[in-house]
Short mmCIF file of C-alpha atoms in Angstrom, two decimals:
data_model
loop_
_atom_site.label_atom_id
_atom_site.label_comp_id
_atom_site.label_asym_id
_atom_site.label_seq_id
_atom_site.Cartn_x
_atom_site.Cartn_y
_atom_site.Cartn_z
CA MET A 116 -11.09 -9.05 19.97
CA ALA A 117 -10.24 -11.90 17.61
CA ASP A 118 -11.46 -11.69 14.04
CA PRO A 119 -14.65 -13.74 13.52
CA THR A 120 -14.07 -16.89 11.50
CA ARG A 121 -16.04 -18.39 8.65
CA THR A 122 -15.93 -21.73 6.85
CA CYS A 123 -15.24 -21.87 3.13
CA ILE A 124 -18.20 -23.61 1.49
CA LEU A 125 -15.84 -25.45 -0.88
CA SER A 126 -12.76 -26.42 1.13
CA ARG A 127 -14.57 -26.57 4.50
CA GLU A 128 -11.56 -24.85 6.07
CA GLU A 129 -12.06 -22.13 8.67
CA ALA A 130 -10.33 -18.77 8.38
CA PRO A 131 -10.80 -15.17 9.56
CA ARG A 132 -13.55 -13.60 7.49
CA ASP A 133 -11.31 -10.74 6.41
CA GLY A 134 -9.27 -13.25 4.42
CA LEU A 135 -12.27 -14.79 2.66
CA VAL A 136 -14.68 -13.55 0.02
CA ARG A 137 -18.39 -13.27 0.70
CA LEU A 138 -20.89 -14.16 -2.03
CA VAL A 139 -24.45 -12.89 -1.93
CA LEU A 140 -27.64 -13.10 -3.94
CA ALA A 141 -28.50 -9.96 -5.89
CA PRO A 142 -32.17 -8.97 -6.25
CA ASP A 143 -32.18 -10.48 -9.75
CA GLY A 144 -31.02 -13.85 -8.40
CA ARG A 145 -27.40 -13.64 -9.55
CA VAL A 146 -24.60 -14.73 -7.23
CA LEU A 147 -22.20 -11.79 -6.90
CA PRO A 148 -19.12 -10.95 -4.81
CA ASP A 149 -19.47 -8.73 -1.76
CA VAL A 150 -15.81 -8.35 -0.85
CA ARG A 151 -16.46 -5.73 1.82
CA ALA A 152 -19.14 -7.95 3.41
CA LYS A 153 -21.62 -5.10 3.76
CA ALA A 154 -24.53 -6.22 1.61
CA PRO A 155 -27.67 -7.33 3.48
CA GLY A 156 -29.03 -10.84 3.47
CA ARG A 157 -27.63 -14.30 3.68
CA GLY A 158 -24.12 -14.87 2.34
CA ALA A 159 -21.69 -17.69 1.59
CA TRP A 160 -17.93 -17.55 2.08
CA ILE A 161 -15.15 -18.87 -0.14
CA GLY A 162 -11.46 -19.13 0.67
CA VAL A 163 -10.12 -20.92 -2.42
CA ASP A 164 -8.16 -19.26 -5.21
CA ALA A 165 -9.35 -18.49 -8.73
CA ALA A 166 -8.18 -21.77 -10.24
CA ALA A 167 -9.90 -23.89 -7.58
CA LEU A 168 -13.09 -21.84 -7.83
CA ALA A 169 -13.15 -22.18 -11.62
CA ALA A 170 -12.72 -25.94 -11.31
CA ALA A 171 -15.50 -26.19 -8.72
CA GLN A 172 -17.80 -24.15 -10.93
CA ALA A 173 -17.06 -26.30 -14.00
CA LYS A 174 -17.77 -29.52 -12.07
CA GLY A 175 -21.00 -28.25 -10.52
CA LYS A 176 -19.60 -28.38 -6.98
CA LEU A 177 -19.93 -24.63 -6.50
CA ARG A 178 -23.63 -24.62 -7.29
CA GLY A 179 -24.30 -27.42 -4.82
CA ALA A 180 -22.34 -25.67 -2.08
CA LEU A 181 -24.16 -22.40 -2.75
CA ALA A 182 -27.55 -24.12 -2.68
CA ARG A 183 -26.77 -25.49 0.78
CA ALA A 184 -25.51 -22.12 2.00
CA PHE A 185 -28.40 -20.07 0.60
CA LYS A 186 -30.96 -22.81 1.33
CA THR A 187 -32.40 -22.41 -2.15
CA GLY A 188 -31.61 -23.45 -5.68
CA ASP A 189 -33.28 -20.41 -7.20
CA PHE A 190 -30.19 -18.49 -8.28
CA THR A 191 -27.88 -17.98 -11.23
CA VAL A 192 -24.10 -18.35 -11.06
CA PRO A 193 -22.55 -16.01 -13.67
CA ASP A 194 -20.16 -17.73 -16.06
CA ASP A 195 -17.62 -15.01 -15.27
CA LEU A 196 -17.93 -15.20 -11.48
CA VAL A 197 -14.16 -15.79 -11.10
CA GLN A 198 -13.42 -12.65 -13.08
CA LEU A 199 -16.03 -10.65 -11.15
CA ILE A 200 -14.38 -11.61 -7.85
CA ALA A 201 -10.90 -10.82 -9.15
CA ALA A 202 -12.08 -7.44 -10.41
CA ALA A 203 -13.80 -6.64 -7.10
CA LEU A 204 -10.72 -7.57 -5.06
CA GLU A 205 -8.51 -5.54 -7.37
CA ARG A 206 -10.75 -2.50 -7.05
CA ASN A 207 -10.86 -2.95 -3.28
CA ALA A 208 -7.05 -2.99 -3.14
CA LEU A 209 -6.75 0.04 -5.41
CA ASP A 210 -9.40 1.89 -3.41
CA ARG A 211 -7.36 1.25 -0.28
CA LEU A 212 -4.25 2.51 -2.04
CA GLY A 213 -6.09 5.67 -3.05
CA LEU A 214 -7.36 6.25 0.50
CA GLU A 215 -3.88 5.88 1.96
CA ALA A 216 -2.48 8.22 -0.69
CA ARG A 217 -5.03 10.88 0.24
CA SER A 218 -4.07 10.52 3.90
CA GLY A 219 -0.53 11.58 3.04
CA THR A 220 1.26 8.34 3.93
CA VAL A 221 2.08 7.27 0.36
CA LEU A 222 5.07 8.50 -1.62
CA THR A 223 5.67 8.29 -5.36
CA GLY A 224 8.75 9.13 -7.36
CA SER A 225 12.08 7.34 -7.07
CA ASP A 226 13.90 10.27 -5.44
CA ARG A 227 11.34 10.83 -2.68
CA ILE A 228 10.97 7.13 -1.96
CA GLY A 229 14.72 6.60 -1.94
CA GLU A 230 15.23 9.48 0.49
CA ALA A 231 12.57 8.12 2.86
CA ALA A 232 14.00 4.61 2.55
CA ARG A 233 17.55 5.67 3.42
CA ALA A 234 16.18 7.67 6.37
CA GLY A 235 14.51 4.56 7.80
CA LYS A 236 11.00 5.94 7.24
CA LEU A 237 9.75 3.36 4.76
CA HIS A 238 7.36 0.59 5.84
CA ALA A 239 6.31 -0.83 2.46
CA LEU A 240 7.54 -0.65 -1.11
CA TYR A 241 5.58 -1.54 -4.26
CA HIS A 242 6.34 -1.42 -7.96
CA ALA A 243 4.22 -1.39 -11.11
CA ALA A 244 4.38 -4.54 -13.20
CA ASP A 245 6.21 -2.61 -15.91
CA ALA A 246 8.74 -0.94 -13.59
CA ALA A 247 12.35 -1.31 -14.73
CA GLU A 248 14.40 -3.86 -12.81
CA ASP A 249 17.21 -1.37 -12.20
CA GLY A 250 14.83 1.09 -10.52
CA ARG A 251 13.38 -1.65 -8.34
CA ARG A 252 16.82 -2.83 -7.34
CA LYS A 253 18.06 0.63 -6.35
CA LEU A 254 15.04 1.38 -4.16
CA ALA A 255 15.22 -2.03 -2.50
CA GLN A 256 18.87 -1.43 -1.67
CA ALA A 257 18.05 1.99 -0.21
CA TRP A 258 15.36 0.38 1.93
CA ARG A 259 17.74 -2.27 3.23
CA VAL A 260 20.32 0.39 4.10
CA GLY A 261 17.79 2.56 5.92
CA SER A 262 16.38 -0.44 7.77
CA ASP A 263 19.85 -1.66 8.75
CA ARG A 264 19.13 -4.91 6.92
CA GLU A 265 21.85 -4.97 4.33
CA GLY A 266 22.46 -8.44 3.00
CA SER A 267 18.84 -9.50 3.62
CA ASP A 268 16.21 -10.24 1.00
CA LEU A 269 14.12 -7.20 1.98
CA GLY A 270 12.71 -5.74 -1.20
CA GLY A 271 9.65 -4.26 -2.79
CA LEU A 272 6.67 -6.19 -4.15
CA VAL A 273 5.92 -6.09 -7.88
CA LEU A 274 2.17 -5.72 -8.32
CA PRO A 275 0.37 -7.46 -11.19
CA ILE A 276 -0.84 -4.15 -12.62
CA PRO A 277 0.93 -1.59 -14.84
CA ARG A 278 1.66 2.05 -14.14
CA PRO A 279 -1.47 3.50 -15.86
CA ILE A 280 -3.70 1.67 -13.37
CA LEU A 281 -1.60 2.70 -10.36
CA SER A 282 -1.57 6.27 -11.63
CA MET A 283 -5.37 6.37 -11.79
CA ALA A 284 -5.71 4.78 -8.36
CA LEU A 285 -3.54 7.49 -6.78
CA GLY A 286 -4.70 10.34 -8.99
CA ARG A 287 -1.12 11.07 -9.94
CA GLU A 288 0.88 10.91 -13.15
CA ASN A 289 3.24 8.08 -14.10
CA VAL A 290 3.22 6.12 -10.84
CA VAL A 291 5.94 3.48 -11.16
CA HIS A 292 7.04 3.01 -7.54
CA ILE A 293 5.08 3.44 -4.30
CA GLY A 294 6.45 3.87 -0.81
CA VAL A 295 4.40 3.81 2.39
CA THR A 296 5.71 5.79 5.36
CA ASP A 297 3.18 4.83 8.03
CA ARG A 298 3.24 1.40 9.68
CA MET A 299 -0.52 1.15 10.18
CA ALA A 300 -1.21 2.27 6.61
CA ALA A 301 1.28 -0.31 5.35
CA GLY A 302 -0.57 -3.02 7.27
CA ARG A 303 -3.97 -2.02 5.90
CA LEU A 304 -2.63 -1.88 2.38
CA SER A 305 -0.86 -5.22 2.75
CA ASP A 306 -4.08 -6.89 3.90
CA ALA A 307 -6.01 -5.66 0.86
CA LEU A 308 -3.26 -6.49 -1.63
CA ASP A 309 -2.53 -9.91 -0.13
CA ARG A 310 -6.19 -10.88 -0.24
CA TRP A 311 -6.39 -10.01 -3.93
CA ARG A 312 -3.09 -11.68 -4.82
CA ARG A 313 -3.99 -14.87 -2.94
CA PHE A 314 -7.15 -15.19 -5.02
CA ILE A 315 -5.63 -14.58 -8.44
CA GLY A 316 -2.64 -16.80 -7.63
CA PRO A 317 0.89 -16.65 -8.99
CA ASP A 318 -0.42 -16.77 -12.56
CA PRO A 319 -3.31 -14.30 -12.75
CA ALA A 320 -4.27 -15.17 -16.34
CA GLU A 321 -7.19 -17.36 -15.20
CA ALA A 322 -8.65 -14.62 -13.02
CA ARG A 323 -7.90 -11.69 -15.31
CA GLN A 324 -8.74 -13.13 -18.76
CA GLY A 325 -5.69 -11.50 -20.27
CA ASP A 326 -6.04 -7.73 -20.15
CA ALA A 327 -9.83 -7.71 -19.86
CA LEU A 328 -9.95 -6.53 -16.24
CA THR A 329 -7.26 -3.94 -16.84
CA ASP A 330 -9.27 -2.58 -19.73
CA ASP A 331 -12.36 -2.43 -17.52
CA LEU A 332 -10.48 -0.43 -14.91
CA ILE A 333 -9.10 1.95 -17.53
CA ALA A 334 -12.64 2.60 -18.68
CA ALA A 335 -13.94 2.92 -15.10
CA PRO A 336 -11.14 3.37 -12.55
CA CYS A 337 -11.27 2.81 -8.82
CA ALA A 338 -14.67 2.35 -7.30
CA THR A 339 -15.78 4.49 -4.42
CA ALA A 340 -16.07 3.06 -0.94
CA ALA A 341 -19.70 2.16 -1.60
CA GLN A 342 -19.38 0.88 -5.18
CA GLY A 343 -17.42 -1.55 -7.28
CA ALA A 344 -15.90 -3.72 -4.60
CA SER A 345 -19.26 -4.79 -3.22
CA ALA A 346 -21.83 -6.61 -5.26
CA PRO A 347 -23.58 -4.32 -7.80
CA ASP A 348 -26.87 -2.84 -6.66
CA LEU A 349 -26.40 -4.16 -3.13
CA SER A 350 -26.12 -1.98 -0.06
CA GLY A 351 -26.69 -2.04 3.66
CA HIS A 352 -24.81 -3.16 6.73
CA GLU A 353 -24.20 -6.51 8.29
CA PRO A 354 -24.32 -6.72 12.10
CA ALA A 355 -21.06 -7.40 13.89
CA VAL A 356 -20.52 -11.06 14.68
CA THR A 357 -17.99 -12.36 17.15
CA THR A 358 -18.75 -16.06 17.00
CA HIS A 359 -18.11 -18.63 14.30
CA GLU A 360 -20.69 -18.96 11.53
CA GLU A 361 -20.42 -20.67 8.18
CA PHE A 362 -22.61 -18.14 6.39
CA GLU A 363 -24.68 -15.11 7.16
#
């Protein structure tokens, strides 16, 4: 079954809903992110990145689009909505990383990852933002050898978060490199990470406000499956939809 599509209220472009971000109205009237799309009630979908969303909010275009989607003007758009979305997507990605780690498909430690890579058992490779270049290079080379892709540009992805955050997400000490040994797990993790990285863009400063979001995560690490990534104080389930809708 094809993924249901939604239309971004700002760009008017259609895309699978799993690649967009749903916004909902909290009971207090605030517009909040519901990145897992599980909160009840009417929602609006956005597919633009942090910079475009910030510009739309500054020019008043976001409020107008939300008013049309929610069919009311009785709501408040938080000044830090961009940062709230970035934080929710980050927590969602780190929650996914933690779930895959608990399933036993995630490796840490250069030696273990390198061994799996050379044996052709590696399906994804990630590095902390503060990982040394030499360590990244050696593991990438091991992965290319094990995948019979020497001479290609196959290499690991450097995540925009440092090792303390990755360590908390996995519940392990000093996580610098991460290897994924299951193809399906690698796909799920890639979806969550790509969605977050697309939103914050190549320069995450706009979405992260420096180290503010990192500090928040240090104080309160990964959210559970029912908290953090969805809008605060919102719960419930949305019925499955297989046809196109702009909002729901």
